[in-house]
CSV table of C-alpha atoms and ligand atoms in Angstrom, one decimal:
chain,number,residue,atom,x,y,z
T,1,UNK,CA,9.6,-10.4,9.8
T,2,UNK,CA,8.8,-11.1,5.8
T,3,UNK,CA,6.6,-14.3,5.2
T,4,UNK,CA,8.1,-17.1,4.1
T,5,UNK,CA,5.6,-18.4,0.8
T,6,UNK,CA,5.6,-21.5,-1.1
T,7,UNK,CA,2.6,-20.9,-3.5
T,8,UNK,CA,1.9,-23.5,-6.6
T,9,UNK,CA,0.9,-22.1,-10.0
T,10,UNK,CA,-0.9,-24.5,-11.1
T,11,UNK,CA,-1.3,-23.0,-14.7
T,12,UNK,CA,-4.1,-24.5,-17.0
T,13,UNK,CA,-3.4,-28.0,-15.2
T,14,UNK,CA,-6.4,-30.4,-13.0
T,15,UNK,CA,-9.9,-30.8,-13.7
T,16,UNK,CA,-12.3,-30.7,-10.4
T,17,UNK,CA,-11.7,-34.2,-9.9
T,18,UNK,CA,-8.0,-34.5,-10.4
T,19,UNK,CA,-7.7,-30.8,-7.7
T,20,UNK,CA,-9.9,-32.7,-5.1
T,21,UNK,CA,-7.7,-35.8,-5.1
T,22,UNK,CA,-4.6,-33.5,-4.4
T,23,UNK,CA,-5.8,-31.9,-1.6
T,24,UNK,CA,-7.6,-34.6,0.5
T,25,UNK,CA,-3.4,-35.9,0.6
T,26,UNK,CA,-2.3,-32.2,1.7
T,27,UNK,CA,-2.5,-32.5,5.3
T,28,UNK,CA,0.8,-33.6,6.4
T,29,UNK,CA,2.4,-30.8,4.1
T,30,UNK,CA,0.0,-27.9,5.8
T,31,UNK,CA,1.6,-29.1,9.1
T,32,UNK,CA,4.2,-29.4,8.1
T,33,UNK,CA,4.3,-26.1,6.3
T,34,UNK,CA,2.7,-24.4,9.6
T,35,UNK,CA,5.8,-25.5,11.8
T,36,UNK,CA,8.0,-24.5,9.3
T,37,UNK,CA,6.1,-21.4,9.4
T,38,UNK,CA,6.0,-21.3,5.5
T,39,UNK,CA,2.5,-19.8,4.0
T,40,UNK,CA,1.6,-22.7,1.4
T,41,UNK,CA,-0.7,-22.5,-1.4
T,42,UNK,CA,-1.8,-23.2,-5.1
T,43,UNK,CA,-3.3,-20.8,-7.7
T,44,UNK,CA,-5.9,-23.5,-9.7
T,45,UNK,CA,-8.0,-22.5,-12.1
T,46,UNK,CA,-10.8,-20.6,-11.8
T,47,UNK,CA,-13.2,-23.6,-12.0
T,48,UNK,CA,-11.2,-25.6,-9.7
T,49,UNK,CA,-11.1,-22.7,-6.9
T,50,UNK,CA,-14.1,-23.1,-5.1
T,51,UNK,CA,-13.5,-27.0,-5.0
T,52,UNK,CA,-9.9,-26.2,-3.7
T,53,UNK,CA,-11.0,-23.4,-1.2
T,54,UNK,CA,-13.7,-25.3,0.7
T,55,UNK,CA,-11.4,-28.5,0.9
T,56,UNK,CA,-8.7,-26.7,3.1
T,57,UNK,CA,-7.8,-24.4,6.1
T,58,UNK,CA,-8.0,-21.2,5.9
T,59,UNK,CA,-4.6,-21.0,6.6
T,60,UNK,CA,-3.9,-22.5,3.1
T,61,UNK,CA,-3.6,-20.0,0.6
T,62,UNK,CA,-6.0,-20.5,-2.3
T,63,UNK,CA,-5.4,-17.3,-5.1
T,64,UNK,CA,-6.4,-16.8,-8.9
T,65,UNK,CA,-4.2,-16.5,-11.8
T,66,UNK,CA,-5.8,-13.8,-13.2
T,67,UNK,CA,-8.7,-11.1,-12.6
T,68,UNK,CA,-10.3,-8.3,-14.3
T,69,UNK,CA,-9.5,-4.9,-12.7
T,70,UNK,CA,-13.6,-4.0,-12.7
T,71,UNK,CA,-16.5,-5.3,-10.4
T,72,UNK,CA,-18.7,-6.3,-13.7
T,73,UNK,CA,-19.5,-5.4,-17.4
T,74,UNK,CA,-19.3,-6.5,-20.9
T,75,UNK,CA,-16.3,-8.3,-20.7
T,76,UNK,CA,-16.3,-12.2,-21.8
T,77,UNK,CA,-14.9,-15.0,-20.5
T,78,UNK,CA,-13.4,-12.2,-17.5
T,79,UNK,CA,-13.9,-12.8,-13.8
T,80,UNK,CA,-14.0,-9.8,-11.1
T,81,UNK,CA,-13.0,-9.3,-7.4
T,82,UNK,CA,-16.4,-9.4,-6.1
T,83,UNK,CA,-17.1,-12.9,-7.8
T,84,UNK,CA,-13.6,-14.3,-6.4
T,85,UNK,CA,-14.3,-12.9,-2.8
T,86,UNK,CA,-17.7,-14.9,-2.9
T,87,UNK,CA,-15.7,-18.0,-3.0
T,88,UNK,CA,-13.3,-17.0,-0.5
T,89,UNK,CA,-10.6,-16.3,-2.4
T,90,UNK,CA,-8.0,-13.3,-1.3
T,91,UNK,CA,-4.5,-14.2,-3.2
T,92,UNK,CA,-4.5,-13.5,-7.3
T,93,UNK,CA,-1.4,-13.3,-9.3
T,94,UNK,CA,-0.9,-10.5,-11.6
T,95,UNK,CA,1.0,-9.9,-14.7
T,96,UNK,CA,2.4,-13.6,-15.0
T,97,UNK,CA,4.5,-14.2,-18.1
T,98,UNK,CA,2.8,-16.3,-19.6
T,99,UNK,CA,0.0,-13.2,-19.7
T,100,UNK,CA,1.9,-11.3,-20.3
T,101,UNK,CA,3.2,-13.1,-23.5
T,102,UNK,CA,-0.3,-14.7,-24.9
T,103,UNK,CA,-2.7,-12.0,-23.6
T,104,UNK,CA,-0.5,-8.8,-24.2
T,105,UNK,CA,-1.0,-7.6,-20.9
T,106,UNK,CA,1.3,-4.6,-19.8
T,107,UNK,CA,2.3,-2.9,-17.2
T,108,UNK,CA,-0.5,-0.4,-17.4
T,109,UNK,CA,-3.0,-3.1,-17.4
T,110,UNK,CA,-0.9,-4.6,-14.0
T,111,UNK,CA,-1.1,-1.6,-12.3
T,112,UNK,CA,-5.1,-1.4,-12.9
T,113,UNK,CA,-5.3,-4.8,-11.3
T,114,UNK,CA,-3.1,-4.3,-8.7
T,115,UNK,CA,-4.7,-1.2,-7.8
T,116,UNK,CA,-7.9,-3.2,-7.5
T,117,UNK,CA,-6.8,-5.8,-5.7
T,118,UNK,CA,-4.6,-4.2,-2.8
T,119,UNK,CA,-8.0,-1.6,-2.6
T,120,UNK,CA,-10.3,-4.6,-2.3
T,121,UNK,CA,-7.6,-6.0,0.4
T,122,UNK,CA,-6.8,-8.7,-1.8
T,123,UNK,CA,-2.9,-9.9,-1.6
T,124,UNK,CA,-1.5,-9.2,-5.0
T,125,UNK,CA,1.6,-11.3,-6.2
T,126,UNK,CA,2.8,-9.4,-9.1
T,127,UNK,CA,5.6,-11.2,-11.5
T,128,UNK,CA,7.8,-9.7,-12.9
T,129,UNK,CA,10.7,-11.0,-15.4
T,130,UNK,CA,13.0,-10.4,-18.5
T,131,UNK,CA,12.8,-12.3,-21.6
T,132,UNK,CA,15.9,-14.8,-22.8
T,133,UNK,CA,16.2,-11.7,-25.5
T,134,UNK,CA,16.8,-9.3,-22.6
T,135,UNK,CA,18.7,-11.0,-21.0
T,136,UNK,CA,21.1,-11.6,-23.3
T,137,UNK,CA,20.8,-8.2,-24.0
T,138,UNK,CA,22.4,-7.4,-20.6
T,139,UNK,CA,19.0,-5.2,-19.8
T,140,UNK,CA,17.5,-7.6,-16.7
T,141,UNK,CA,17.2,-4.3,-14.4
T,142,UNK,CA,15.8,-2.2,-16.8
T,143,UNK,CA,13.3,-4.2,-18.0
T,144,UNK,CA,12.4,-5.2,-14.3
T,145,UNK,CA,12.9,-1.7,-13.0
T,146,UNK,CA,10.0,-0.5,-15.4
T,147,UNK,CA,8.1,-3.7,-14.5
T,148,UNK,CA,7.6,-2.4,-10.7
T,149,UNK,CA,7.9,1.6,-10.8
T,150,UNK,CA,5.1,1.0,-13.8
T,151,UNK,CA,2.8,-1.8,-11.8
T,152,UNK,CA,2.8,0.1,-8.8
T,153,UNK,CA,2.4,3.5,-9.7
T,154,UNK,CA,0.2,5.3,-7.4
T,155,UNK,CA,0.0,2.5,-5.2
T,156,UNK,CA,0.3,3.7,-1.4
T,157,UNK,CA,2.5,2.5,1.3
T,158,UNK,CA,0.1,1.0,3.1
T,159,UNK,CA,-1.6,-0.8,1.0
T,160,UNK,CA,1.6,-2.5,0.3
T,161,UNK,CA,1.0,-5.1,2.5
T,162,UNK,CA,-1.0,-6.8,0.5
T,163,UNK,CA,1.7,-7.1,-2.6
T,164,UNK,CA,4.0,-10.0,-2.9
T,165,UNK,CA,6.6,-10.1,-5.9
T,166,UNK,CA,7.8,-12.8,-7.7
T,167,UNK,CA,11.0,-12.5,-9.9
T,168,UNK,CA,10.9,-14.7,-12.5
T,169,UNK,CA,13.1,-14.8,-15.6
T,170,UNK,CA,11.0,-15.8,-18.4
T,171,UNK,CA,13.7,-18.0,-19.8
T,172,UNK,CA,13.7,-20.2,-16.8
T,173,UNK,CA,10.0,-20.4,-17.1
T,174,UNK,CA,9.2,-24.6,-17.6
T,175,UNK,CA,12.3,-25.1,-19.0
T,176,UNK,CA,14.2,-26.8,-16.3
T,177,UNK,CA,16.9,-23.9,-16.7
T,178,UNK,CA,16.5,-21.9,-13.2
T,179,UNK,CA,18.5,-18.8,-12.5
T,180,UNK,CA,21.4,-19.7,-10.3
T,181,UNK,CA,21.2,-18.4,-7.2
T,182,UNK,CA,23.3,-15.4,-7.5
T,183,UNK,CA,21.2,-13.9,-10.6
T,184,UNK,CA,18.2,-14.3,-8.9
T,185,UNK,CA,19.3,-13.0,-5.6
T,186,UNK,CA,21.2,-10.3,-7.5
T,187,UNK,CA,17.9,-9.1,-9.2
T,188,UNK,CA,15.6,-10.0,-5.8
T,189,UNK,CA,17.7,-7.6,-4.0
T,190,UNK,CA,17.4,-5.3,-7.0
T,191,UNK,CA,13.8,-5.4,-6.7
T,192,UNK,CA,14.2,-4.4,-2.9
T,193,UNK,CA,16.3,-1.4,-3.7
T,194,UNK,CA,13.9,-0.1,-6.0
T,195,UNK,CA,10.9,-0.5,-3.6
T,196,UNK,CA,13.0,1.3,-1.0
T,197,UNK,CA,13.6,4.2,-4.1
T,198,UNK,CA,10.0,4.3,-4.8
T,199,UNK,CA,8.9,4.2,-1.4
T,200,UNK,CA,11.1,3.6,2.0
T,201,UNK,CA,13.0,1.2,3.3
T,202,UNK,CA,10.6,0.3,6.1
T,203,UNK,CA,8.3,-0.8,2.9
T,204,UNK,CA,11.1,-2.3,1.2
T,205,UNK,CA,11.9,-4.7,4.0
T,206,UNK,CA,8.6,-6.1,4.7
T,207,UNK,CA,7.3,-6.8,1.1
T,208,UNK,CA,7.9,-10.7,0.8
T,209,UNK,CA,9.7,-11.3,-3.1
T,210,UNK,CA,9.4,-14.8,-4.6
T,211,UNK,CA,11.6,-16.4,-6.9
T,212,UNK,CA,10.1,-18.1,-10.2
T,213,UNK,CA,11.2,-20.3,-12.6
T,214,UNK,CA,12.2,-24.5,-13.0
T,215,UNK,CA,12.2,-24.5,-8.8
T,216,UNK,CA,12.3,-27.9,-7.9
T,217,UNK,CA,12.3,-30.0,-4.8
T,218,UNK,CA,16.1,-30.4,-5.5
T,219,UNK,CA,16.8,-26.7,-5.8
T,220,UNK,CA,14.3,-24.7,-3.8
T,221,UNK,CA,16.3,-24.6,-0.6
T,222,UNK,CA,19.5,-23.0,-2.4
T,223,UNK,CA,17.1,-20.2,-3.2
T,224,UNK,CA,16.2,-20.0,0.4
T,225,UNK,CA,19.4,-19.0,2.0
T,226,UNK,CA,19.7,-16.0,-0.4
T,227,UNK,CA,18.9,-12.6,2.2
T,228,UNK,CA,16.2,-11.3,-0.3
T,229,UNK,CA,14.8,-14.2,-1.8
T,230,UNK,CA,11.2,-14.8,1.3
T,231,UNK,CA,9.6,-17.8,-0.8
T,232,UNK,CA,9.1,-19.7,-4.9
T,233,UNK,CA,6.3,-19.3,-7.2
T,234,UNK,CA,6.1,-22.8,-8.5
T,235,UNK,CA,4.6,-24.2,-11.5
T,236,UNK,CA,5.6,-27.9,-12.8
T,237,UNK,CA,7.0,-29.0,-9.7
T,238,UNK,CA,3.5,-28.0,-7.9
T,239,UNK,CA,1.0,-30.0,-9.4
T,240,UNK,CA,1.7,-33.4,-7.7
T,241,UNK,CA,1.2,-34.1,-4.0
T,242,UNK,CA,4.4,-35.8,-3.1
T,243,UNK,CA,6.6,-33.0,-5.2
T,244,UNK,CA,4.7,-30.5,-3.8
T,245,UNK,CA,5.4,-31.9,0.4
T,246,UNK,CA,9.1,-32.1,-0.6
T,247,UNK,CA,9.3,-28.4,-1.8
T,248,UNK,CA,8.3,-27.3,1.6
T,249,UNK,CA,10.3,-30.8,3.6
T,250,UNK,CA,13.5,-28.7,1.5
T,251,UNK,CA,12.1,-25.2,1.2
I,301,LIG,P1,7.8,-23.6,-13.5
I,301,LIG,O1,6.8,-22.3,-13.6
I,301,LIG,O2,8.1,-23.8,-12.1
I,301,LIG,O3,7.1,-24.7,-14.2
I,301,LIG,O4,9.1,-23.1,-14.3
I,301,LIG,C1,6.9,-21.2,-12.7
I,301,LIG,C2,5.9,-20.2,-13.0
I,301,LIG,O5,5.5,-20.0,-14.2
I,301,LIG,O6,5.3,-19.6,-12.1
């Protein structure tokens, strides 16, 4: 059986303080989220992890929103595995939009990390997503097709148990205009396909694949009946407590 995921990205949003007054409300939605059997968590920033990590349950996911795909070096203002691990972090998104966009990564730089991070044991959520251009375009699978066959080149099978994916169209990205639930099933289940092209369909049908973009309380549980749709990647509606228990009360 996939996991079900609800994780927050919490983007460049909460200070220290503002991080440790949202989790000392979060447990009601962790029970909540355990009998629901959902896997719940945020992605802070990197100053807020260690605040967030030691103020919940393991069973609370606590991941990055970026790493460096190297233990150390000359590399400013970059953090490494070995520096997230000491905190107790084991969840890190890859190759979000918004990185993608402001940092230039590409999918050669997401398949160093992701290499790094599923060798280091370290579940990867890799996103991937066309542009409002490309989509217009009519070139969705193409774009997302090179997304995953070039992130996860030379990435094992079993190592794939520590990848998540997370489709998310960049024009639905904090704009309030999600995918319906067709499109995003549609490419979800295209996703799956190519997995089972690239390696089997044992592989396929385990990897968990999120959907991304203006999920809301009001919407997340249309996205939830879809076959290949396992969880949301969250921004906005993640960073308050009372929106974040009714995504997983409607998940
Ligand atoms: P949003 O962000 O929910 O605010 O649209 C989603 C994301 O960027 O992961």
């Amino acid at each position: 059986m996939r996991k079900k995921i609800m994780l927050g990205n919490w983007k460049m949003n909460h200070t220290i303080t503002t991080a440790r007054e949202f989790v000392e409300t979060l447990d009601d939605t962790i029970k909540l989220a355990d009998r629901k059997n959902i896997v719940i968590g945020v992605c802070p920033t990197y100053l807020c992890l260690n605040t967030v990590r030691r103020r919940t349950p393991f069973s609370f996911v606590v991941g990055a929103q970026d790493v460096h795909y190297l233990e150390s070096g000359a590399f400013t203002g970059s953090i490494s595995i070995p520096m997230l691990k000491e905190v107790g972090i084991d969840w890190c998104l890859v190759g979000h939009s918004e990185r993608r966009m402001y940092q230039g990564e590409t999918n050669e730089l997401c398949n160093k990390k992701i290499h790094a991070l599923v060798n280091n044991e370290m579940t990867c959520v890799y996103c991937v997503g066309e542009t409002l251009e490309q989509y217009e375009q009519g070139i969705t699978k193409d774009v997302v097709k090179n997304q995953v066959v070039e992130g996860l080149k030379d990435v094992q099978a079993e190592r794939l148990k520590y990848l998540v994916i997370a489709y998310e169209p960049v024009w639905s990205i904090g704009t309030g205009k999600n995918a319906s639930k067709e499109i995003a099933e549609d490419v979800c289940k295209f996703i799956r396909d190519t997995l089972c092209e690239l390696y089997n369909s044992e592989v396929a049908e385990s990897i968990s694949i999120l959907y991304g973009g203006s999920v809301k309380p009001n919407n997340i549980h249309e996205y939830m009946t879809m076959a290949d749709i396992d969880g949301a990647l969250v921004g906005g509606a993640s960073l308050k407590t009372d929106s974040f228990k009714e995504l997983i009360e409607n998940f």
